[in-house]
PDB file of C-alpha atoms in Angstrom:
ATOM      1  CA  MET R   1       0.527  -0.222  -0.638  1.00 61.00           C
ATOM      2  CA  VAL R   2       1.660   3.064  -1.179  1.00 60.00           C
ATOM      3  CA  THR R   3       0.697   6.656   1.782  1.00 75.00           C
ATOM      4  CA  PRO R   4       0.091   9.648   0.978  1.00 75.00           C
ATOM      5  CA  ALA R   5       3.713  10.434   2.641  1.00 75.00           C
ATOM      6  CA  ARG R   6       5.880   8.596  -0.888  1.00 76.00           C
ATOM      7  CA  ARG R   7       2.987   9.297  -3.390  1.00 77.00           C
ATOM      8  CA  ARG R   8       4.728  13.187  -2.824  1.00 78.00           C
ATOM      9  CA  LEU R   9       7.832  11.870  -2.385  1.00 77.00           C
ATOM     10  CA  ALA R  10       7.878  10.463  -5.792  1.00 78.00           C
ATOM     11  CA  VAL R  11       5.678  13.089  -6.984  1.00 76.00           C
ATOM     12  CA  PHE R  12       8.726  15.616  -5.680  1.00 79.00           C
ATOM     13  CA  LEU R  13      11.734  13.430  -7.146  1.00 80.00           C
ATOM     14  CA  LYS R  14       9.799  13.103 -10.924  1.00 83.00           C
ATOM     15  CA  LEU R  15       9.831  16.874 -10.554  1.00 83.00           C
ATOM     16  CA  ALA R  16      13.485  17.591  -9.369  1.00 82.00           C
ATOM     17  CA  GLY R  17      13.949  15.822 -12.256  1.00 83.00           C
ATOM     18  CA  ILE R  18      12.619  17.329 -14.707  1.00 86.00           C
ATOM     19  CA  ALA R  19      14.080  20.228 -13.172  1.00 83.00           C
ATOM     20  CA  ALA R  20      18.083  18.993 -13.920  1.00 83.00           C
ATOM     21  CA  LEU R  21      17.489  17.686 -16.810  1.00 85.00           C
ATOM     22  CA  ILE R  22      15.805  21.542 -17.571  1.00 84.00           C
ATOM     23  CA  GLY R  23      18.865  22.857 -16.457  1.00 80.00           C
ATOM     24  CA  LEU R  24      21.507  19.961 -18.373  1.00 80.00           C
ATOM     25  CA  LEU R  25      19.362  21.317 -21.826  1.00 79.00           C
ATOM     26  CA  HIS R  26      19.730  24.293 -21.385  1.00 74.00           C
ATOM     27  CA  VAL R  27      24.202  24.123 -20.879  1.00 77.00           C
ATOM     28  CA  PRO R  28      24.482  23.269 -24.940  1.00 78.00           C
ATOM     29  CA  VAL R  29      22.175  26.554 -25.266  1.00 73.00           C
ATOM     30  CA  ILE R  30      24.159  29.142 -22.650  1.00 75.00           C
ATOM     31  CA  LEU R  31      27.950  27.857 -24.409  1.00 73.00           C
ATOM     32  CA  THR R  32      26.363  28.439 -28.336  1.00 78.00           C
ATOM     33  CA  HIS R  33      24.758  31.375 -26.991  1.00 73.00           C
ATOM     34  CA  GLY R  34      27.945  32.432 -25.834  1.00 73.00           C
ATOM     35  CA  VAL R  35      30.036  31.595 -29.593  1.00 73.00           C
ATOM     36  CA  LEU R  36      27.389  32.643 -31.034  1.00 77.00           C
ATOM     37  CA  GLN R  37      27.526  36.496 -29.150  1.00 80.00           C
ATOM     38  CA  GLU R  38      31.028  36.513 -30.240  1.00 79.00           C
ATOM     39  CA  ARG R  39      30.655  35.340 -33.877  1.00 78.00           C
ATOM     40  CA  CYS R  40      28.239  38.589 -34.274  1.00 82.00           C
ATOM     41  CA  ASN R  41      31.364  40.337 -32.696  1.00 83.00           C
ATOM     42  CA  TYR R  42      34.186  39.341 -35.468  1.00 80.00           C
ATOM     43  CA  GLN R  43      31.208  39.791 -37.417  1.00 78.00           C
ATOM     44  CA  GLN R  44      30.228  42.853 -37.225  1.00 83.00           C
ATOM     45  CA  LYS R  45      34.473  44.362 -36.007  1.00 87.00           C
ATOM     46  CA  ALA R  46      35.324  43.163 -40.055  1.00 83.00           C
ATOM     47  CA  ILE R  47      31.989  44.709 -41.108  1.00 82.00           C
ATOM     48  CA  GLY R  48      32.949  48.229 -39.073  1.00 86.00           C
ATOM     49  CA  GLU R  49      36.512  47.204 -40.871  1.00 88.00           C
ATOM     50  CA  ILE R  50      35.645  46.426 -44.875  1.00 87.00           C
ATOM     51  CA  ALA R  51      33.851  50.226 -44.315  1.00 87.00           C
ATOM     52  CA  GLY R  52      36.165  52.098 -42.385  1.00 87.00           C
ATOM     53  CA  LEU R  53      38.572  51.223 -45.917  1.00 89.00           C
ATOM     54  CA  TRP R  54      35.712  51.604 -48.357  1.00 92.00           C
ATOM     55  CA  GLY R  55      33.368  54.587 -47.321  1.00 91.00           C
ATOM     56  CA  ARG R  56      30.852  54.120 -44.601  1.00 93.00           C
ATOM     57  CA  GLU R  57      27.101  55.382 -44.164  1.00 94.00           C
ATOM     58  CA  GLN R  58      26.924  58.097 -46.624  1.00 95.00           C
ATOM     59  CA  HIS R  59      24.651  61.070 -46.164  1.00 94.00           C
ATOM     60  CA  PHE R  60      24.191  63.758 -49.528  1.00 96.00           C
ATOM     61  CA  THR R  61      23.703  67.436 -48.167  1.00 94.00           C
ATOM     62  CA  GLY R  62      23.195  69.868 -50.204  1.00 90.00           C
ATOM     63  CA  PRO R  63      24.082  72.055 -52.473  1.00 96.00           C
ATOM     64  CA  VAL R  64      23.454  75.563 -50.902  1.00 96.00           C
ATOM     65  CA  LEU R  65      23.972  78.844 -51.882  1.00 96.00           C
ATOM     66  CA  ALA R  66      26.112  80.724 -49.919  1.00 95.00           C
ATOM     67  CA  VAL R  67      25.831  84.736 -50.067  1.00 95.00           C
ATOM     68  CA  PRO R  68      28.214  86.845 -48.318  1.00 94.00           C
ATOM     69  CA  TYR R  69      27.160  90.268 -47.102  1.00 94.00           C
ATOM     70  CA  ALA R  70      27.033  93.194 -44.713  1.00 93.00           C
ATOM     71  CA  CYS R  71      24.441  95.110 -42.679  1.00 87.00           C
ATOM     72  CA  LYS R  72      24.798  97.522 -40.212  1.00 82.00           C
ATOM     73  CA  ALA R  73      23.707  96.821 -36.892  1.00 76.00           C
ATOM     74  CA  PRO R  74      22.929  99.377 -33.470  1.00 73.00           C
ATOM     75  CA  VAL R  75      25.056  98.558 -31.426  1.00 73.00           C
ATOM     76  CA  ILE R  76      25.441  99.628 -27.616  1.00 73.00           C
ATOM     77  CA  ARG R  77      28.988 101.518 -26.585  1.00 73.00           C
ATOM     78  CA  ALA R  78      30.133 103.886 -23.623  1.00 73.00           C
ATOM     79  CA  ARG R  79      31.290 106.975 -24.563  1.00 74.00           C
ATOM     80  CA  VAL R  80      32.543 110.668 -22.530  1.00 70.00           C
ATOM     81  CA  VAL R  81      29.709 113.337 -22.733  1.00 70.00           C
ATOM     82  CA  ASP R  82      30.507 116.647 -20.841  1.00 71.00           C
ATOM     83  CA  GLY R  83      33.156 114.598 -18.510  1.00 71.00           C
ATOM     84  CA  LYS R  84      30.099 111.335 -18.398  1.00 74.00           C
ATOM     85  CA  ALA R  85      30.759 107.958 -19.021  1.00 74.00           C
ATOM     86  CA  VAL R  86      26.960 107.442 -21.077  1.00 71.00           C
ATOM     87  CA  GLN R  87      25.749 104.764 -23.341  1.00 73.00           C
ATOM     88  CA  VAL R  88      25.522 105.589 -26.379  1.00 68.00           C
ATOM     89  CA  GLU R  89      23.473 103.857 -30.100  1.00 70.00           C
ATOM     90  CA  GLU R  90      25.511 103.643 -32.922  1.00 71.00           C
ATOM     91  CA  ALA R  91      25.878 101.981 -36.543  1.00 73.00           C
ATOM     92  CA  GLU R  92      28.199  99.438 -37.220  1.00 79.00           C
ATOM     93  CA  LEU R  93      28.694  97.494 -40.301  1.00 82.00           C
ATOM     94  CA  GLN R  94      28.573  93.694 -39.842  1.00 86.00           C
ATOM     95  CA  THR R  95      29.550  90.836 -42.099  1.00 90.00           C
ATOM     96  CA  ALA R  96      27.370  87.830 -42.300  1.00 91.00           C
ATOM     97  CA  THR R  97      26.676  85.354 -44.673  1.00 93.00           C
ATOM     98  CA  ALA R  98      22.766  84.314 -46.598  1.00 94.00           C
ATOM     99  CA  TYR R  99      22.063  81.134 -47.608  1.00 95.00           C
ATOM    100  CA  PHE R 100      20.080  79.983 -50.769  1.00 96.00           C
ATOM    101  CA  LEU R 101      18.619  76.494 -50.927  1.00 96.00           C
ATOM    102  CA  PRO R 102      17.569  75.218 -54.564  1.00 97.00           C
ATOM    103  CA  GLU R 103      13.870  76.260 -56.682  1.00 96.00           C
ATOM    104  CA  THR R 104      14.033  72.983 -57.706  1.00 97.00           C
ATOM    105  CA  LEU R 105      17.173  70.174 -57.626  1.00 98.00           C
ATOM    106  CA  SER R 106      17.347  66.556 -59.047  1.00 98.00           C
ATOM    107  CA  VAL R 107      19.304  63.552 -58.082  1.00 98.00           C
ATOM    108  CA  THR R 108      19.475  60.444 -59.755  1.00 98.00           C
ATOM    109  CA  GLY R 109      21.861  57.932 -59.818  1.00 97.00           C
ATOM    110  CA  GLN R 110      22.937  53.364 -60.073  1.00 97.00           C
ATOM    111  CA  VAL R 111      23.696  52.619 -57.091  1.00 97.00           C
ATOM    112  CA  GLU R 112      25.687  48.972 -57.785  1.00 96.00           C
ATOM    113  CA  PRO R 113      26.441  46.690 -54.344  1.00 95.00           C
ATOM    114  CA  GLU R 114      29.306  44.603 -54.421  1.00 93.00           C
ATOM    115  CA  VAL R 115      29.979  41.854 -51.666  1.00 91.00           C
ATOM    116  CA  ARG R 116      33.380  41.818 -49.316  1.00 89.00           C
ATOM    117  CA  HIS R 117      35.222  39.073 -47.727  1.00 86.00           C
ATOM    118  CA  ARG R 118      37.402  39.024 -44.394  1.00 84.00           C
ATOM    119  CA  GLY R 119      38.059  36.281 -43.260  1.00 81.00           C
ATOM    120  CA  ILE R 120      34.781  33.781 -42.674  1.00 84.00           C
ATOM    121  CA  TYR R 121      32.557  37.412 -43.547  1.00 85.00           C
ATOM    122  CA  ASP R 122      30.957  38.970 -45.641  1.00 88.00           C
ATOM    123  CA  ALA R 123      30.423  42.780 -46.008  1.00 88.00           C
ATOM    124  CA  VAL R 124      28.129  44.774 -48.735  1.00 90.00           C
ATOM    125  CA  VAL R 125      29.530  47.764 -50.326  1.00 95.00           C
ATOM    126  CA  TYR R 126      27.875  49.762 -53.176  1.00 96.00           C
ATOM    127  CA  GLY R 127      29.428  52.592 -55.489  1.00 97.00           C
ATOM    128  CA  THR R 128      27.396  54.812 -57.600  1.00 97.00           C
ATOM    129  CA  THR R 129      26.924  58.388 -58.910  1.00 97.00           C
ATOM    130  CA  LEU R 130      25.026  60.749 -58.284  1.00 98.00           C
ATOM    131  CA  LYS R 131      24.628  63.524 -61.406  1.00 98.00           C
ATOM    132  CA  VAL R 132      23.118  66.784 -59.485  1.00 98.00           C
ATOM    133  CA  ALA R 133      21.621  69.441 -60.877  1.00 98.00           C
ATOM    134  CA  GLY R 134      18.408  72.394 -60.191  1.00 97.00           C
ATOM    135  CA  ALA R 135      18.849  76.028 -59.853  1.00 97.00           C
ATOM    136  CA  PHE R 136      18.507  78.949 -57.297  1.00 97.00           C
ATOM    137  CA  GLN R 137      17.178  81.732 -57.913  1.00 95.00           C
ATOM    138  CA  PRO R 138      18.735  84.125 -54.333  1.00 94.00           C
ATOM    139  CA  ASP R 139      16.294  87.455 -53.881  1.00 91.00           C
ATOM    140  CA  PHE R 140      17.290  88.544 -50.105  1.00 92.00           C
ATOM    141  CA  GLY R 141      14.654  90.896 -49.866  1.00 87.00           C
ATOM    142  CA  ALA R 142      11.579  88.061 -50.768  1.00 84.00           C
ATOM    143  CA  ALA R 143      14.071  85.886 -48.018  1.00 85.00           C
ATOM    144  CA  GLY R 144      13.443  89.511 -45.415  1.00 86.00           C
ATOM    145  CA  ILE R 145      16.906  89.758 -45.281  1.00 87.00           C
ATOM    146  CA  VAL R 146      18.227  93.618 -44.963  1.00 85.00           C
ATOM    147  CA  ALA R 147      21.728  93.878 -47.267  1.00 86.00           C
ATOM    148  CA  ASP R 148      23.677  96.672 -47.558  1.00 86.00           C
ATOM    149  CA  ARG R 149      25.941  95.531 -49.780  1.00 91.00           C
ATOM    150  CA  ILE R 150      26.107  91.918 -50.876  1.00 94.00           C
ATOM    151  CA  ASP R 151      29.136  90.686 -52.110  1.00 94.00           C
ATOM    152  CA  TRP R 152      28.491  89.270 -54.743  1.00 94.00           C
ATOM    153  CA  ASP R 153      31.804  87.965 -56.150  1.00 93.00           C
ATOM    154  CA  ALA R 154      32.787  85.378 -53.093  1.00 94.00           C
ATOM    155  CA  ALA R 155      29.097  83.783 -54.047  1.00 95.00           C
ATOM    156  CA  ALA R 156      29.735  79.846 -53.299  1.00 96.00           C
ATOM    157  CA  ILE R 157      28.121  76.496 -53.927  1.00 96.00           C
ATOM    158  CA  LEU R 158      28.543  73.639 -51.023  1.00 96.00           C
ATOM    159  CA  ILE R 159      27.858  70.299 -50.566  1.00 96.00           C
ATOM    160  CA  GLY R 160      28.224  67.765 -47.653  1.00 94.00           C
ATOM    161  CA  LEU R 161      29.487  64.491 -47.626  1.00 93.00           C
ATOM    162  CA  THR R 162      29.240  62.512 -43.990  1.00 92.00           C
ATOM    163  CA  ASP R 163      32.301  60.563 -45.126  1.00 93.00           C
ATOM    164  CA  LEU R 164      35.112  61.939 -47.678  1.00 92.00           C
ATOM    165  CA  ARG R 165      36.741  59.005 -47.808  1.00 91.00           C
ATOM    166  CA  GLY R 166      33.796  57.644 -50.144  1.00 93.00           C
ATOM    167  CA  ILE R 167      33.845  60.317 -52.634  1.00 94.00           C
ATOM    168  CA  ARG R 168      35.842  58.494 -55.141  1.00 94.00           C
ATOM    169  CA  SER R 169      35.160  61.825 -58.169  1.00 95.00           C
ATOM    170  CA  LEU R 170      33.349  65.569 -57.134  1.00 96.00           C
ATOM    171  CA  SER R 171      33.504  67.378 -61.162  1.00 97.00           C
ATOM    172  CA  PRO R 172      33.602  70.724 -61.600  1.00 97.00           C
ATOM    173  CA  CYS R 173      30.275  72.374 -61.249  1.00 97.00           C
ATOM    174  CA  ARG R 174      28.899  73.764 -64.212  1.00 96.00           C
ATOM    175  CA  VAL R 175      26.740  76.974 -64.028  1.00 94.00           C
ATOM    176  CA  GLU R 176      25.291  78.361 -66.791  1.00 89.00           C
ATOM    177  CA  GLY R 177      26.845  81.387 -68.256  1.00 88.00           C
ATOM    178  CA  ALA R 178      29.716  81.235 -66.350  1.00 90.00           C
ATOM    179  CA  PRO R 179      32.793  79.323 -66.508  1.00 92.00           C
ATOM    180  CA  PRO R 180      33.035  75.535 -64.512  1.00 94.00           C
ATOM    181  CA  ALA R 181      34.278  75.856 -61.060  1.00 95.00           C
ATOM    182  CA  ALA R 182      36.351  73.121 -58.612  1.00 96.00           C
ATOM    183  CA  PHE R 183      34.723  72.649 -55.850  1.00 96.00           C
ATOM    184  CA  GLU R 184      37.495  72.187 -52.987  1.00 93.00           C
ATOM    185  CA  ALA R 185      37.297  72.409 -49.155  1.00 87.00           C
ATOM    186  CA  THR R 186      36.026  75.537 -46.898  1.00 81.00           C
ATOM    187  CA  ASP R 187      37.889  77.608 -44.290  1.00 65.00           C
ATOM    188  CA  GLY R 188      36.327  75.943 -41.921  1.00 54.00           C
ATOM    189  CA  GLY R 189      33.065  78.088 -41.455  1.00 46.00           C
ATOM    190  CA  ASP R 190      30.496  75.466 -42.361  1.00 45.00           C
ATOM    191  CA  GLY R 191      33.174  72.517 -42.093  1.00 47.00           C
ATOM    192  CA  SER R 192      31.422  70.152 -40.646  1.00 59.00           C
ATOM    193  CA  LEU R 193      28.213  69.557 -42.418  1.00 81.00           C
ATOM    194  CA  LEU R 194      29.184  71.333 -45.995  1.00 90.00           C
ATOM    195  CA  PRO R 195      32.777  70.609 -45.888  1.00 92.00           C
ATOM    196  CA  LEU R 196      33.579  70.848 -49.888  1.00 95.00           C
ATOM    197  CA  LYS R 197      32.937  74.967 -51.841  1.00 94.00           C
ATOM    198  CA  ALA R 198      32.182  75.509 -55.160  1.00 96.00           C
ATOM    199  CA  ALA R 199      33.044  79.574 -55.731  1.00 95.00           C
ATOM    200  CA  ILE R 200      30.314  80.048 -58.533  1.00 93.00           C
ATOM    201  CA  GLU R 201      31.188  83.472 -61.112  1.00 90.00           C
ATOM    202  CA  LYS R 202      28.524  85.570 -62.947  1.00 84.00           C
ATOM    203  CA  ALA R 203      25.933  85.501 -59.728  1.00 89.00           C
ATOM    204  CA  GLY R 204      24.393  88.289 -59.117  1.00 87.00           C
ATOM    205  CA  PRO R 205      20.378  90.140 -57.357  1.00 87.00           C
ATOM    206  CA  GLY R 206      17.592  88.694 -59.551  1.00 85.00           C
ATOM    207  CA  ARG R 207      19.896  85.807 -61.311  1.00 91.00           C
ATOM    208  CA  ARG R 208      18.526  82.126 -61.687  1.00 94.00           C
ATOM    209  CA  ILE R 209      21.819  80.255 -61.733  1.00 96.00           C
ATOM    210  CA  GLU R 210      20.774  76.628 -63.212  1.00 96.00           C
ATOM    211  CA  PHE R 211      24.082  74.328 -61.930  1.00 97.00           C
ATOM    212  CA  ALA R 212      24.958  70.308 -62.455  1.00 97.00           C
ATOM    213  CA  PHE R 213      27.001  68.634 -61.163  1.00 98.00           C
ATOM    214  CA  ASP R 214      28.863  64.530 -60.311  1.00 98.00           C
ATOM    215  CA  ALA R 215      29.583  62.911 -57.666  1.00 97.00           C
ATOM    216  CA  GLY R 216      31.285  59.193 -58.106  1.00 97.00           C
ATOM    217  CA  VAL R 217      30.187  58.326 -53.868  1.00 97.00           C
ATOM    218  CA  GLN R 218      31.467  54.879 -52.743  1.00 96.00           C
ATOM    219  CA  GLY R 219      29.304  53.792 -49.357  1.00 96.00           C
ATOM    220  CA  SER R 220      28.424  51.087 -47.063  1.00 93.00           C
ATOM    221  CA  GLU R 221      24.585  50.287 -45.226  1.00 89.00           C
ATOM    222  CA  ARG R 222      22.759  53.459 -46.177  1.00 93.00           C
ATOM    223  CA  LEU R 223      22.555  55.978 -48.989  1.00 95.00           C
ATOM    224  CA  GLN R 224      20.129  59.368 -47.898  1.00 94.00           C
ATOM    225  CA  ILE R 225      20.083  62.102 -49.671  1.00 95.00           C
ATOM    226  CA  ALA R 226      18.693  65.170 -47.994  1.00 94.00           C
ATOM    227  CA  PRO R 227      16.274  67.061 -50.076  1.00 95.00           C
ATOM    228  CA  ALA R 228      17.432  70.482 -50.733  1.00 95.00           C
ATOM    229  CA  GLY R 229      15.469  71.889 -52.711  1.00 95.00           C
ATOM    230  CA  LYS R 230      12.108  73.418 -53.075  1.00 95.00           C
ATOM    231  CA  ALA R 231      10.659  70.478 -55.001  1.00 96.00           C
ATOM    232  CA  THR R 232      13.157  67.640 -55.451  1.00 97.00           C
ATOM    233  CA  THR R 233      12.729  64.815 -57.060  1.00 97.00           C
ATOM    234  CA  VAL R 234      15.805  61.782 -56.768  1.00 97.00           C
ATOM    235  CA  VAL R 235      15.567  58.823 -58.946  1.00 98.00           C
ATOM    236  CA  LEU R 236      17.457  55.961 -57.916  1.00 97.00           C
ATOM    237  CA  ALA R 237      18.110  51.956 -59.181  1.00 97.00           C
ATOM    238  CA  SER R 238      19.951  49.381 -58.450  1.00 97.00           C
ATOM    239  CA  SER R 239      20.539  45.482 -58.978  1.00 95.00           C
ATOM    240  CA  TRP R 240      20.443  45.027 -55.651  1.00 93.00           C
ATOM    241  CA  PRO R 241      16.764  43.309 -54.841  1.00 92.00           C
ATOM    242  CA  ASP R 242      16.283  43.353 -51.034  1.00 91.00           C
ATOM    243  CA  PRO R 243      16.106  46.978 -51.022  1.00 93.00           C
ATOM    244  CA  SER R 244      14.936  48.674 -47.238  1.00 92.00           C
ATOM    245  CA  PHE R 245      13.369  51.896 -48.176  1.00 93.00           C
ATOM    246  CA  GLY R 246      14.082  54.136 -44.463  1.00 87.00           C
ATOM    247  CA  GLY R 247      14.462  57.385 -43.978  1.00 86.00           C
ATOM    248  CA  ALA R 248      11.668  60.117 -43.742  1.00 87.00           C
ATOM    249  CA  TYR R 249      10.087  59.984 -46.890  1.00 91.00           C
ATOM    250  CA  LEU R 250       8.792  56.519 -48.480  1.00 93.00           C
ATOM    251  CA  PRO R 251       9.193  56.489 -53.031  1.00 95.00           C
ATOM    252  CA  ALA R 252       6.640  57.486 -54.462  1.00 94.00           C
ATOM    253  CA  LYS R 253       7.200  55.314 -56.677  1.00 95.00           C
ATOM    254  CA  ARG R 254       9.036  51.827 -56.926  1.00 95.00           C
ATOM    255  CA  HIS R 255       9.818  49.127 -58.281  1.00 96.00           C
ATOM    256  CA  VAL R 256      12.132  46.018 -56.926  1.00 96.00           C
ATOM    257  CA  GLY R 257      11.856  42.602 -58.307  1.00 95.00           C
ATOM    258  CA  PRO R 258      14.199  39.277 -58.626  1.00 94.00           C
ATOM    259  CA  ALA R 259      16.552  42.423 -61.092  1.00 95.00           C
ATOM    260  CA  GLY R 260      16.622  44.966 -58.572  1.00 95.00           C
ATOM    261  CA  PHE R 261      14.444  47.843 -58.181  1.00 96.00           C
ATOM    262  CA  ASP R 262      14.038  51.506 -59.034  1.00 96.00           C
ATOM    263  CA  ALA R 263      12.593  54.016 -56.764  1.00 97.00           C
ATOM    264  CA  THR R 264      11.476  57.786 -57.958  1.00 97.00           C
ATOM    265  CA  TRP R 265      11.225  60.114 -54.199  1.00 97.00           C
ATOM    266  CA  GLU R 266       9.014  63.619 -54.498  1.00 96.00           C
ATOM    267  CA  ILE R 267       9.578  65.936 -51.779  1.00 95.00           C
ATOM    268  CA  SER R 268       8.120  69.892 -52.128  1.00 93.00           C
ATOM    269  CA  GLU R 269       8.980  72.454 -48.793  1.00 91.00           C
ATOM    270  CA  PHE R 270       5.740  71.842 -47.064  1.00 89.00           C
ATOM    271  CA  SER R 271       7.169  68.061 -45.960  1.00 87.00           C
ATOM    272  CA  ARG R 272      10.862  69.968 -44.772  1.00 83.00           C
ATOM    273  CA  GLY R 273      10.772  70.858 -40.963  1.00 81.00           C
ATOM    274  CA  PHE R 274      14.110  73.837 -42.153  1.00 85.00           C
ATOM    275  CA  PRO R 275      13.406  77.262 -44.116  1.00 89.00           C
ATOM    276  CA  GLN R 276      14.305  77.897 -47.566  1.00 92.00           C
ATOM    277  CA  THR R 277      16.865  80.636 -46.799  1.00 92.00           C
ATOM    278  CA  TRP R 278      18.265  81.318 -43.678  1.00 92.00           C
ATOM    279  CA  ALA R 279      21.617  83.677 -42.361  1.00 90.00           C
ATOM    280  CA  SER R 280      24.702  82.886 -40.414  1.00 82.00           C
ATOM    281  CA  ARG R 281      23.460  86.586 -38.313  1.00 65.00           C
ATOM    282  CA  ALA R 282      19.761  85.948 -37.152  1.00 49.00           C
ATOM    283  CA  ALA R 283      20.039  81.891 -37.594  1.00 43.00           C
ATOM    284  CA  ASN R 284      21.974  78.807 -37.133  1.00 42.00           C
ATOM    285  CA  GLY R 285      23.201  77.550 -40.207  1.00 42.00           C
ATOM    286  CA  SER R 286      23.390  73.422 -39.705  1.00 47.00           C
ATOM    287  CA  GLU R 287      19.587  73.630 -37.581  1.00 48.00           C
ATOM    288  CA  TRP R 288      18.795  72.701 -41.532  1.00 45.00           C
ATOM    289  CA  VAL R 289      20.485  69.545 -41.992  1.00 48.00           C
ATOM    290  CA  GLU R 290      19.940  68.627 -37.821  1.00 49.00           C
ATOM    291  CA  GLN R 291      16.666  68.230 -38.859  1.00 48.00           C
ATOM    292  CA  ILE R 292      16.968  65.827 -42.328  1.00 45.00           C
ATOM    293  CA  GLU R 293      19.171  63.753 -39.617  1.00 44.00           C
ATOM    294  CA  ALA R 294      16.416  63.310 -36.932  1.00 40.00           C
TER     295      ALA R 294
END
């Protein structure tokens, strides 16, 4: 006859045995997880090394038209009048820079993916030539910028790329009615955001500035293009069959198939979170770029 005490003991032993078996089964899982985590770390390291040599995630910003100008601003100075120190308001000529975004901006490119190897690990990188074209219509009056003197001779077009090591080629900026202007590094005023500039000729009040240039870019993981134009159109195509469309805007049109994809973005100024024009003395020139990257 089985007593209740023996029955409870048998149930306890069964439960203890099941718990022990579950614990033993977790041992290989824990060991496998450790190996898997180690391999993942090695993979991320290999991908980082390849991206560091080839080019990291690329974010193309611009182009932006920068025009220096001078304006009179009131300043308070201490003066001695009749033996007494008084505060006097005087007009002082101050220099600043006005920034204009394009009225129209078109960017097209064929993105070519490539698999690079580091040991047993693979990393997908890409190369493309972005064909950039558009037009500026700078108008200080319409922008509400009061300028007593505008230095049109120092006008320049600025562009930015997050990883400059990924620039394979950069053609001179072609401006209608002016000689081509080569891009060069800025002097530090916009270095971290818009590090490349091309000085343009024959800019002037009321003049429409039509531009075009080609940028050969290589990078990895992601390619982003800022919708800098009042009306921006971006057309990208690639043989990569599994794209991931992210960022702040989805394509207006897209086709994805085994042979690759093509996608078109159409963005207006009404959906952007940054102004069309700003001045360095009145606003932070990096504001619009920070809002795009958010």
